[in-house]
mmCIF file of C-alpha atoms and ligand atoms in Angstrom:
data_model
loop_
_atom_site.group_PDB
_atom_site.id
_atom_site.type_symbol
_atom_site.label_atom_id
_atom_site.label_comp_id
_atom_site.label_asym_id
_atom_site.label_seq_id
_atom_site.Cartn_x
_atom_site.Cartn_y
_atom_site.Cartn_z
ATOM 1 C CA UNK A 16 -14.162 -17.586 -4.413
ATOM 2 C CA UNK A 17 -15.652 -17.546 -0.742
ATOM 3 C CA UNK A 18 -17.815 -14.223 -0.387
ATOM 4 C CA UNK A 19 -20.212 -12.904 1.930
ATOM 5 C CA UNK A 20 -23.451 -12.136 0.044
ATOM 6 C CA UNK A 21 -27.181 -10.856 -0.531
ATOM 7 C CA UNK A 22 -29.349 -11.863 -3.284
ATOM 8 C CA UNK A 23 -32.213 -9.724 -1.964
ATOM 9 C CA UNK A 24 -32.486 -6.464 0.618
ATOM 10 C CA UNK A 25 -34.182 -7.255 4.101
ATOM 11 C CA UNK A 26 -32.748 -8.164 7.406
ATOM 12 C CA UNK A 27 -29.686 -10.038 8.412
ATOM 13 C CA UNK A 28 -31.572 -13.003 7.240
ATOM 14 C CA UNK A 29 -30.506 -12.182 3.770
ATOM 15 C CA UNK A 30 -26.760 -12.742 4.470
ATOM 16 C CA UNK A 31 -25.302 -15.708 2.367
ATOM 17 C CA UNK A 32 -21.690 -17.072 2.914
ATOM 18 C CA UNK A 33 -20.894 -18.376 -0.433
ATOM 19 C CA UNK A 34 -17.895 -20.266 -2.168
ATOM 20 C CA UNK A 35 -19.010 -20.031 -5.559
ATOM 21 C CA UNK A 36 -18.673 -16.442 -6.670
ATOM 22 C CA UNK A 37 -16.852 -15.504 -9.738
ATOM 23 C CA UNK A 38 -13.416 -14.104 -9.395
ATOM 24 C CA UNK A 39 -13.517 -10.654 -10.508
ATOM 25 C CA UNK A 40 -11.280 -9.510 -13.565
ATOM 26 C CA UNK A 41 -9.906 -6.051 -14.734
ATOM 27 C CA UNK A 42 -11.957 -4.234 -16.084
ATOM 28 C CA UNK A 43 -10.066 -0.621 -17.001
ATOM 29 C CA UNK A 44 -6.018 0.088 -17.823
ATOM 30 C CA UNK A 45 -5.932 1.771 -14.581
ATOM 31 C CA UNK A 46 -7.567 -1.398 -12.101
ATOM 32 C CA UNK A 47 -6.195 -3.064 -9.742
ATOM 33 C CA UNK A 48 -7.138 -6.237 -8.079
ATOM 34 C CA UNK A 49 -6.247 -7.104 -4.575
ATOM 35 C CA UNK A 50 -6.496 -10.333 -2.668
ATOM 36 C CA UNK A 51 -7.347 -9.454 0.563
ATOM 37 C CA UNK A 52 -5.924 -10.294 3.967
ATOM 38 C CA UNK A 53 -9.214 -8.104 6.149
ATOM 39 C CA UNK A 54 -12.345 -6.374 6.063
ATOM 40 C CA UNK A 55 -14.065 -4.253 8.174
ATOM 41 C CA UNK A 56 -17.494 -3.548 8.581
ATOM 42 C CA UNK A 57 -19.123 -0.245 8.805
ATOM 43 C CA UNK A 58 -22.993 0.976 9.161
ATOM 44 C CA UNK A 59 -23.148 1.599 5.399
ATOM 45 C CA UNK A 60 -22.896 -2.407 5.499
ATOM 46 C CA UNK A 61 -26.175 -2.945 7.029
ATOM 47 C CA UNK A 62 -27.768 0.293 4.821
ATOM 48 C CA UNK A 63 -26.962 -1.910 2.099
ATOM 49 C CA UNK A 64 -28.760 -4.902 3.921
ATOM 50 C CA UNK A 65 -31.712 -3.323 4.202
ATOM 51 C CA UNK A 66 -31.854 -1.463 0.947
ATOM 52 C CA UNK A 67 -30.895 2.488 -0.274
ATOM 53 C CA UNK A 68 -33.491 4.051 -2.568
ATOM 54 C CA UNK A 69 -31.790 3.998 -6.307
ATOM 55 C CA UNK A 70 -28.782 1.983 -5.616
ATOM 56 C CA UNK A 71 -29.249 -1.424 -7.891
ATOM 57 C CA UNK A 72 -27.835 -4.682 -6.548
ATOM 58 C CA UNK A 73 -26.752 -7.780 -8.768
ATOM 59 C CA UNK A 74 -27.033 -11.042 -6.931
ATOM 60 C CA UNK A 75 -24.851 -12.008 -5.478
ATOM 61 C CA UNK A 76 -23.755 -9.140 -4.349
ATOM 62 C CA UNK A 77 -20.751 -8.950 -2.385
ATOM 63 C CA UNK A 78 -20.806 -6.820 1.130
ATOM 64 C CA UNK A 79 -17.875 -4.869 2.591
ATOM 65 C CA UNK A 80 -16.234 -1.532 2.189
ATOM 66 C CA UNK A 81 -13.034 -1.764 4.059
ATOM 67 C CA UNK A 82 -10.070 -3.739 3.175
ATOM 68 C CA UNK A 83 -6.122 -4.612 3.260
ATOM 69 C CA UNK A 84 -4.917 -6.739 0.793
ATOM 70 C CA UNK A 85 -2.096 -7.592 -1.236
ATOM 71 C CA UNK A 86 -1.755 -6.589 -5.281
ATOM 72 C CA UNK A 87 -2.390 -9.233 -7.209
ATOM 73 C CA UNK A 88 -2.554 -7.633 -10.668
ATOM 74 C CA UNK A 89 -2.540 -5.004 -12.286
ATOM 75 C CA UNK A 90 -3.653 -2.944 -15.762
ATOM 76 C CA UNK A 91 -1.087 -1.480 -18.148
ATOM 77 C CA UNK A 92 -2.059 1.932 -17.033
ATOM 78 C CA UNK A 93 -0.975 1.168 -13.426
ATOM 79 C CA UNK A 94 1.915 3.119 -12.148
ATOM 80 C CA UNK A 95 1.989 3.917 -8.447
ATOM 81 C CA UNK A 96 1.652 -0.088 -7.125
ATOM 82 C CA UNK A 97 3.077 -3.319 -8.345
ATOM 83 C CA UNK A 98 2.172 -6.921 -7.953
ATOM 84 C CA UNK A 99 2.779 -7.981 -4.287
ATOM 85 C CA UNK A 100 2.497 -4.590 -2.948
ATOM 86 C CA UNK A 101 0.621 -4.632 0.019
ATOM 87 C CA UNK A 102 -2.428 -1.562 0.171
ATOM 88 C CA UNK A 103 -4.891 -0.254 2.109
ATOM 89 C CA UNK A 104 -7.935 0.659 0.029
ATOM 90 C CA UNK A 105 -10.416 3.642 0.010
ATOM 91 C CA UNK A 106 -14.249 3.008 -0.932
ATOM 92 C CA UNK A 107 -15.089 5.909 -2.254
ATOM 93 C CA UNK A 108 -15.116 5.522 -5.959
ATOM 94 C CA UNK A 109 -15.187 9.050 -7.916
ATOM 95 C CA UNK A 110 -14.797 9.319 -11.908
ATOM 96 C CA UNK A 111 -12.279 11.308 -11.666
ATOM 97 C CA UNK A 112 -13.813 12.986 -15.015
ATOM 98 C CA UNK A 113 -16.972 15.431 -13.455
ATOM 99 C CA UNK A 114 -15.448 19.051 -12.186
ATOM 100 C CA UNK A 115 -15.849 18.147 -8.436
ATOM 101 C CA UNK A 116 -13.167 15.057 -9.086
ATOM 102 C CA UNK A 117 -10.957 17.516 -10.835
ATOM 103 C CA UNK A 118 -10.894 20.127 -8.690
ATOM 104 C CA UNK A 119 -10.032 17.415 -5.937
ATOM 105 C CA UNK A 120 -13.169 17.019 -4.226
ATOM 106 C CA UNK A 121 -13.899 13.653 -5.008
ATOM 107 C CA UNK A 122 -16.578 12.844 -2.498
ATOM 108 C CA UNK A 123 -18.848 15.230 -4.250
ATOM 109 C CA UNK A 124 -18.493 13.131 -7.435
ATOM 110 C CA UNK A 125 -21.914 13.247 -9.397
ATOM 111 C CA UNK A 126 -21.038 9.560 -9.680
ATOM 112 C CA UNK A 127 -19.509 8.557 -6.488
ATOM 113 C CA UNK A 128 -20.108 5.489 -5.175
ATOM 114 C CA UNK A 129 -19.126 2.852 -2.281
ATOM 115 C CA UNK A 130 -17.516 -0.696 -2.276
ATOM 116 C CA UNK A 131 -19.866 -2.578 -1.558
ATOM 117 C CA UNK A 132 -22.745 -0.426 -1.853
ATOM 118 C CA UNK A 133 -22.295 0.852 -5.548
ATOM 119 C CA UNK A 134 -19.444 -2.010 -6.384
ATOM 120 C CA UNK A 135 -18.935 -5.514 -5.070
ATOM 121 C CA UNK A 136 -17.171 -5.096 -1.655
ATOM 122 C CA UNK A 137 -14.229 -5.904 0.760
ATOM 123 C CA UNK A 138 -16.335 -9.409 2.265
ATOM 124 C CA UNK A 139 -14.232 -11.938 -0.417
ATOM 125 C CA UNK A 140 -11.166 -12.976 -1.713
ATOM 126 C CA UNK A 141 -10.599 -10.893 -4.103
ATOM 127 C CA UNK A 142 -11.575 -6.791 -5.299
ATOM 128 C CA UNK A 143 -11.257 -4.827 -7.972
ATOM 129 C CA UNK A 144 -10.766 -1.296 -8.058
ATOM 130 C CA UNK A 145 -9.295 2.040 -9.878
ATOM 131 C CA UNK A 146 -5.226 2.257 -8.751
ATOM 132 C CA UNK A 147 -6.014 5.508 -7.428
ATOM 133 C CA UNK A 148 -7.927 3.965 -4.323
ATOM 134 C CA UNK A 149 -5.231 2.007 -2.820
ATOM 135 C CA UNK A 150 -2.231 3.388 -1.511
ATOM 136 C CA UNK A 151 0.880 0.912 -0.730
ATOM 137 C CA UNK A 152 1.686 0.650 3.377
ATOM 138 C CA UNK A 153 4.429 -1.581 5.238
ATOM 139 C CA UNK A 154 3.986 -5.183 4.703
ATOM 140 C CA UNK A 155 4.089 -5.749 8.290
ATOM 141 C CA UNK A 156 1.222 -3.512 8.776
ATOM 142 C CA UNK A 157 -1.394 -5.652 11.073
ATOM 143 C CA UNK A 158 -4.468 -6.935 8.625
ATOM 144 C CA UNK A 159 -6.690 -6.251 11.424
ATOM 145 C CA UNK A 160 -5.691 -2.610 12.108
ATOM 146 C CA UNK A 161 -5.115 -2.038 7.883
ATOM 147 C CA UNK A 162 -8.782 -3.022 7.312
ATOM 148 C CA UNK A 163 -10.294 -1.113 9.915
ATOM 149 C CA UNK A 164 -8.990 2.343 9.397
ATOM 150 C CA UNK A 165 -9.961 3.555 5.999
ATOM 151 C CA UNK A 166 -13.596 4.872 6.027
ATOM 152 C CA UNK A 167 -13.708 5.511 9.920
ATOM 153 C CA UNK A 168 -10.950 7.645 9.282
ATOM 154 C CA UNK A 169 -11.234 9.610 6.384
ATOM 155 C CA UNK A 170 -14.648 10.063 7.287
ATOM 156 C CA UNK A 171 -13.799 11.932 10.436
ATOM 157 C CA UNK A 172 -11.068 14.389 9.119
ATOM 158 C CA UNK A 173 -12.908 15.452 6.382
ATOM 159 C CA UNK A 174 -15.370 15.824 9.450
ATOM 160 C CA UNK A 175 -13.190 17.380 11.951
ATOM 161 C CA UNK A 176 -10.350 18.826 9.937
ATOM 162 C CA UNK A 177 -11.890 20.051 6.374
ATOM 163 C CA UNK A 178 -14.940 20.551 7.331
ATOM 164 C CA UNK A 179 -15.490 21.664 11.048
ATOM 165 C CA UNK A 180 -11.921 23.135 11.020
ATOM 166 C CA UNK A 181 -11.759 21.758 14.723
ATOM 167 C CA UNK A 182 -8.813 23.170 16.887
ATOM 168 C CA UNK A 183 -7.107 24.511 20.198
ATOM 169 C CA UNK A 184 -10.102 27.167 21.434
ATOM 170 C CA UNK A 185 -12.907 23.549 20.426
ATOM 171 C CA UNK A 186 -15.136 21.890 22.826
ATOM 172 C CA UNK A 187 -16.380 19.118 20.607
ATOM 173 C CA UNK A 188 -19.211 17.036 21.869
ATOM 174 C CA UNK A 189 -18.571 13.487 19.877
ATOM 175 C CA UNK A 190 -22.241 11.400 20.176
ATOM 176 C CA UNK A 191 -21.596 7.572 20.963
ATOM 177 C CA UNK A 192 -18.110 6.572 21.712
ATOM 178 C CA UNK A 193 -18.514 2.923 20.969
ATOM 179 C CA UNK A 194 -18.236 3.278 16.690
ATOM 180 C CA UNK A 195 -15.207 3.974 14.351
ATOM 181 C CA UNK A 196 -15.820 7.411 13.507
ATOM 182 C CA UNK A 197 -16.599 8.651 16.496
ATOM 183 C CA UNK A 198 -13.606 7.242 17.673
ATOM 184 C CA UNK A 199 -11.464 8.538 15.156
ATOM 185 C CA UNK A 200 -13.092 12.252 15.779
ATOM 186 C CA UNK A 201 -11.936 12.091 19.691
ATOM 187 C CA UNK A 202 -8.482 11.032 18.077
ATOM 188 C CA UNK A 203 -7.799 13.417 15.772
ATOM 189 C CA UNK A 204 -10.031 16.505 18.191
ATOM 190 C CA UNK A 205 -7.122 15.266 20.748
ATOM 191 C CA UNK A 206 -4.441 15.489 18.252
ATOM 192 C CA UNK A 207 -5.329 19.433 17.450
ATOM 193 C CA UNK A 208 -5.726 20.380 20.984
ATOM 194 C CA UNK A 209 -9.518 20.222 21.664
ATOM 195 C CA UNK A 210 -11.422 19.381 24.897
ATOM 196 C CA UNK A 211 -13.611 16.532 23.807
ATOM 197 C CA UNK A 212 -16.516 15.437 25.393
ATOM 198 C CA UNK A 213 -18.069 12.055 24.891
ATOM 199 C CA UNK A 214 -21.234 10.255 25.020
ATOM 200 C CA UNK A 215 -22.683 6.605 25.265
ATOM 201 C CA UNK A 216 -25.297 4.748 26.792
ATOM 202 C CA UNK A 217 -22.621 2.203 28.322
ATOM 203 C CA UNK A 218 -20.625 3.107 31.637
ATOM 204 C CA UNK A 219 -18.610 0.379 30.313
ATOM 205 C CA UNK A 220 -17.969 2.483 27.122
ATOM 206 C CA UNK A 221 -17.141 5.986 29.017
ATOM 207 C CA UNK A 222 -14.354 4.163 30.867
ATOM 208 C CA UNK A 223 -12.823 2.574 28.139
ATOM 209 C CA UNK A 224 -12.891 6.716 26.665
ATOM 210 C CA UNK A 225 -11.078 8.027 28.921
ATOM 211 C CA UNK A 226 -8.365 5.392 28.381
ATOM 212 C CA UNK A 227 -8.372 6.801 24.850
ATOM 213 C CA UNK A 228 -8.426 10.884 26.277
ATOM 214 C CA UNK A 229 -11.815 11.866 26.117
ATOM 215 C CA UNK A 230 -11.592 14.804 28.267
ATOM 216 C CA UNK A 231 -15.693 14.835 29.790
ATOM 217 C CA UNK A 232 -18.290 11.994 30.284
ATOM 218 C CA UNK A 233 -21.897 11.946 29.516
ATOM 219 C CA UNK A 234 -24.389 9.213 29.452
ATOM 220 C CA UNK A 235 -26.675 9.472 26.964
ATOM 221 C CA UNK A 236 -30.212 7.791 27.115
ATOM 222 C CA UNK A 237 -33.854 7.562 28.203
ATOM 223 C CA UNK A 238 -35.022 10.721 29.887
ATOM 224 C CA UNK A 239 -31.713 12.373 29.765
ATOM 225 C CA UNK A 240 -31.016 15.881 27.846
ATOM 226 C CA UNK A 241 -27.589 16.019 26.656
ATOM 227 C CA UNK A 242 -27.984 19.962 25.368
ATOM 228 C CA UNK A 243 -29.204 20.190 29.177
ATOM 229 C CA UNK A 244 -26.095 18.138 30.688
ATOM 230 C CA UNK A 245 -24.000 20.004 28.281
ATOM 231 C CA UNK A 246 -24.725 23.977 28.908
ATOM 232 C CA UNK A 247 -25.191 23.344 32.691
ATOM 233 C CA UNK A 248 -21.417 22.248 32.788
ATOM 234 C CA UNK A 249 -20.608 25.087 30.514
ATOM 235 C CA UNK A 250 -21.624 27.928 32.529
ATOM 236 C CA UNK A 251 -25.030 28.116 29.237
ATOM 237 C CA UNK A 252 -22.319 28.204 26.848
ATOM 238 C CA UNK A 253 -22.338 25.371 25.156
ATOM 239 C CA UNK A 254 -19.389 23.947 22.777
ATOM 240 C CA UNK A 255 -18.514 24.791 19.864
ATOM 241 C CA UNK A 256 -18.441 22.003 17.772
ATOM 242 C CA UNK A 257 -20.755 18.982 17.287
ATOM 243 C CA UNK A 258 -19.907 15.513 15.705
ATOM 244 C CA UNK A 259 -23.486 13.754 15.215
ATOM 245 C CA UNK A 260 -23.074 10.236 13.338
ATOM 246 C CA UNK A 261 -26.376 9.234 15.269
ATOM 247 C CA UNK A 262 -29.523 11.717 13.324
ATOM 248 C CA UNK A 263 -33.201 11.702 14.424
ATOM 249 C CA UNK A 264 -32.375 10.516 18.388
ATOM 250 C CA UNK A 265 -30.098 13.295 19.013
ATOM 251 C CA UNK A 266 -30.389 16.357 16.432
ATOM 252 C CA UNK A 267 -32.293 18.080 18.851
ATOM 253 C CA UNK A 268 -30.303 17.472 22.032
ATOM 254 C CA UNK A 269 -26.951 18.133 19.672
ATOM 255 C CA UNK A 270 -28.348 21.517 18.816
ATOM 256 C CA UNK A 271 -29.143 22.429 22.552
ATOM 257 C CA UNK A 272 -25.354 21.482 23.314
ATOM 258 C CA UNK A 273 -24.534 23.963 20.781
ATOM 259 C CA UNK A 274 -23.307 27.416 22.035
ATOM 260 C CA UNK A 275 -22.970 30.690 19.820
ATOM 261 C CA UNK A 276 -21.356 30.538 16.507
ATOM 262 C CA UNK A 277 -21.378 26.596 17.111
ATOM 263 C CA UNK A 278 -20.705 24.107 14.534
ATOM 264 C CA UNK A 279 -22.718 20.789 14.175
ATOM 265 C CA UNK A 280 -21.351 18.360 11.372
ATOM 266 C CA UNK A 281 -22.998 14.909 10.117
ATOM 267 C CA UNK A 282 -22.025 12.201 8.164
ATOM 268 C CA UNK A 283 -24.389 9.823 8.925
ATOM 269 C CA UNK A 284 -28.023 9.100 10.993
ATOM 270 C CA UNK A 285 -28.021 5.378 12.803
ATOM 271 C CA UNK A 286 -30.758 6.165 14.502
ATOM 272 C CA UNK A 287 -32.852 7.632 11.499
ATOM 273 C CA UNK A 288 -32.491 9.870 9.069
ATOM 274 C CA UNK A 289 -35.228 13.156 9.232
ATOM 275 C CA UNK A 290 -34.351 15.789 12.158
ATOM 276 C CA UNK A 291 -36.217 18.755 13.373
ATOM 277 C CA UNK A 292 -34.530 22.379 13.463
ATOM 278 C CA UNK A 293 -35.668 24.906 15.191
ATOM 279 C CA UNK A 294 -35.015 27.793 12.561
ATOM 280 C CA UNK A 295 -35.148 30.768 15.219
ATOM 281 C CA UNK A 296 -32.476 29.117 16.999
ATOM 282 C CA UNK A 297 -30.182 28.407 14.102
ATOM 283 C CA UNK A 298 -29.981 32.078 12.977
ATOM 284 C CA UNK A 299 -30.244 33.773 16.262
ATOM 285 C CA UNK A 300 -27.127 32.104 17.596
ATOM 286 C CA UNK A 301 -25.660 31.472 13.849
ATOM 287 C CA UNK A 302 -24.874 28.530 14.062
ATOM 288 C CA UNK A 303 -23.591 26.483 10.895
ATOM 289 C CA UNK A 304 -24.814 23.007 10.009
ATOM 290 C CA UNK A 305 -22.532 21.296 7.476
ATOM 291 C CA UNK A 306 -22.672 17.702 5.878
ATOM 292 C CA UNK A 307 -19.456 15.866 5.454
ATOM 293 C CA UNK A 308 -19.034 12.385 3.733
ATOM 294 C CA UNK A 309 -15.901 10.339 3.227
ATOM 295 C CA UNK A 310 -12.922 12.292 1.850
ATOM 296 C CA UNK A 311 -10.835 13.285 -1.180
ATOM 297 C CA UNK A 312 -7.606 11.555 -2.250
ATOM 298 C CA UNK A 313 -5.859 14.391 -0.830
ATOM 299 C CA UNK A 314 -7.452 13.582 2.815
ATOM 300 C CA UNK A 315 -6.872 9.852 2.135
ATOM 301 C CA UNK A 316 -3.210 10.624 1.787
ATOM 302 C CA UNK A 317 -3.316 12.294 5.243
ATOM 303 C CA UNK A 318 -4.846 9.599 6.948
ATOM 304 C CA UNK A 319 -2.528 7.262 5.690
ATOM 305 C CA UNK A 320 0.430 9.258 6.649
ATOM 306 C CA UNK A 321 -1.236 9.611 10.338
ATOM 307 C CA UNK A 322 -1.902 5.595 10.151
ATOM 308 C CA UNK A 323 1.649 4.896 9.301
ATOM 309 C CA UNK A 324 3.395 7.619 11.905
ATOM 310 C CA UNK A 325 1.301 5.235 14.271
ATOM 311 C CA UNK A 326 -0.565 8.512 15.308
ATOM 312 C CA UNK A 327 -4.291 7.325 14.340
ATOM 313 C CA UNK A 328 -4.488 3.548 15.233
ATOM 314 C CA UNK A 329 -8.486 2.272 15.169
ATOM 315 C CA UNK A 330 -9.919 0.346 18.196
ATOM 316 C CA UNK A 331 -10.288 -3.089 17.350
ATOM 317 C CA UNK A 332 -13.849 -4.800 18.926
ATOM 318 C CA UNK A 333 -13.599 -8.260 17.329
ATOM 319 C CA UNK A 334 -12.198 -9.979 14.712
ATOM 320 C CA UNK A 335 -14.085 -12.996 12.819
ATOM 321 C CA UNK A 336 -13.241 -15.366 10.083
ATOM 322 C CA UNK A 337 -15.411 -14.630 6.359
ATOM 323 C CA UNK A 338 -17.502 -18.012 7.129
ATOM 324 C CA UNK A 339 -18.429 -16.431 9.823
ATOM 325 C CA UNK A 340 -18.971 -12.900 8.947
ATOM 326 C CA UNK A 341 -22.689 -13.130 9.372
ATOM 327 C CA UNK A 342 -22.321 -13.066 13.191
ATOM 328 C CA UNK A 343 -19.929 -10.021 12.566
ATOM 329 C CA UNK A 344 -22.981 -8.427 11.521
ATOM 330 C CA UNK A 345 -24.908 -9.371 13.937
ATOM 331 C CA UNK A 346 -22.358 -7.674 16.266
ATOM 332 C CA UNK A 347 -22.437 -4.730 14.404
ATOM 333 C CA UNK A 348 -26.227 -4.015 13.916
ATOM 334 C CA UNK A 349 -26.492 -4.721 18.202
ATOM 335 C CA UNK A 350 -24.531 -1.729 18.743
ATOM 336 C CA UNK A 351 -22.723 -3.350 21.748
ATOM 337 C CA UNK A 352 -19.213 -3.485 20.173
ATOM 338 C CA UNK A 353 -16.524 -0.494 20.672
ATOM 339 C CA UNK A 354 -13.990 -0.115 18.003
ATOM 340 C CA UNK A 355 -14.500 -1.979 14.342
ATOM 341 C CA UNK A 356 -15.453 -5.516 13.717
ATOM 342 C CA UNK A 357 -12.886 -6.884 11.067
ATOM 343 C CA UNK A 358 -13.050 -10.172 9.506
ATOM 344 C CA UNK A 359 -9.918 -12.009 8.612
ATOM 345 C CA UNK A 360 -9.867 -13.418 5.294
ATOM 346 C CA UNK A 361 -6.138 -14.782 4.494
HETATM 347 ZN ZN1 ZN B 6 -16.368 12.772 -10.603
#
């Protein structure tokens, strides 16, 4: 089957298209295996490019963590989907076993892993995964939309919802408007009655924001302060809730943004992953710093119910075909796009 590949970690360089890779088969009473119509990329894509510490890949090893598909079998133990069902799919693999998965916190898994990270990915024709990571959606359901949703947006409720607890009385500063989950966040801060302000380094960008309902404006880049921009249009205070995807380039200007009691969540750091913290300033104005990453199967049904009521729909940037998923990539790692890059499969 066709595939988008690496046999070895490095730059972009590495990517392979193939058409030789090895359908996958079943391989537990509970798997499913989907033939899918889209993919989506996401940073943990080009993480996997370059290499994570401890995480083993077998060439060729198949990128991709979002996907829509269609079932196209199924294990004995399968119950909830059938053959022809078409499903949206979550990456995060738990065991389901270890007491974090059964007390319904499956991101904290002590073996969680990612498609296409930890398991071959979403970049073929064909995936195979546990029937509790798919859930069925409307057949008409757009393959580009279907693909692009999952990870942005589970990762930003568990952000925004679980974790931060965001709602009416919020100011949320959301770092760099231009990527899925950041996107998702403004959605879903909207949604519970925030004021949301937004940064990016791309007039461009802003404007295309406020279409969505980002509420304030700020340019981020060289030589300017957000935490500075931030508390002198707050009268010092600050807000009250920070969404930082973005790590070493804007910890410190996220915690100057950050009033009293303020709340700064992470999922991720694009920009690099070590962060100074000023510990006098975290306890004197108490704040809380809290990690978030993906979301349980509990959150995952949320989304999905959101995704279907057509009240979370993800901004698409571009769509490419799987021989040409390299340059999707390409697009991602330049950080010009807004909204996901999806590649159309079948
Ligand atoms: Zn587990």
């Amino acid at each position: 089957m066709r595939a988008l590949t690496i046999d070895a970690h490095g730059g972009l360089e590495q990517l392979r298209f193939r058409e030789d890779v090895v359908e996958p088969m079943l391989s537990a009473p509970t798997d499913v295996r989907v033939r899918l119509r889209a993919a989506a990329l996401n940073h943990i894509d080009l993480w996997t490019v370059r290499g994570v510490p401890g995480v083993q890949i077998v060439p060729p090893w198949i990128l991709g963590a979002d996907g829509i598909g269609v079932v196209d079998a199924v294990g004995p133990g399968v119950t909830r989907v059938t053959v022809g069902d078409t499903v949206m799919i979550n990456p995060g693999i738990s065991c389901r076993t270890c007491e974090y998965c059964l007390s319904g916190d499956n991101p904290l898994c002590l073996k969680f892993g990612v498609l296409g990270e930890h398991r071959p990915g979403t970049l073929t024709e064909l995936v195979v995964i546990p029937e509790a990571n798919v859930r069925s959606v409307p057949a008409t359901t757009p393959p580009e939309s279907g693909a692009a949703f999952s990870l942005a947006a589970l990762t930003a409720w568990r952000m925004c919802v679980t974790r931060a607890r965001v709602g009416p009385d919020d100011e949320v500063l959301i770092w760099g408007i231009g990527g899925g989950v950041a996107q998702m966040a403004l959605a879903i801060c909207k949604a519970r009655g925030a004021r949301t302000w937004v940064t990016s380094g791309s007039d461009e960008k802003l404007e295309r924001a406020r279409a969505l309902g980002a509420d304030m404006l700020l340019r981020h880049g060289p030589g300017i302060d957000i935490g500075r921009e931030v508390r002198a249009q707050t009268g010092k205070r600050g807000v009250t809730v920070v969404v930082d995807t973005v790590g070493t380039a804007t910890w410190t200007q996220s915690l100057g943004a950050l009033g009293r009691r303020g709340r700064l969540v992470t999922s991720g750091g694009t920009s690099g992953h070590v962060v100074e913290t000023d510990v006098r300033r975290l306890f004197w104005n108490q704040w809380t710093i809290m990690g978030s990453t993906m979301g349980s199967d509990a959150e995952y049904d949320a989304v999905i119910a959101e995704f279907i009521a057509g009240r979370l729909t993800p901004v698409i940037d571009s769509v490419h075909t799987l021989e040409r998923s390299a340059d999707a990539l390409a697009r991602l790692e330049s950080g010009k796009q807004f909204g996901k890059v999806v590649v159309r499969i079948s």
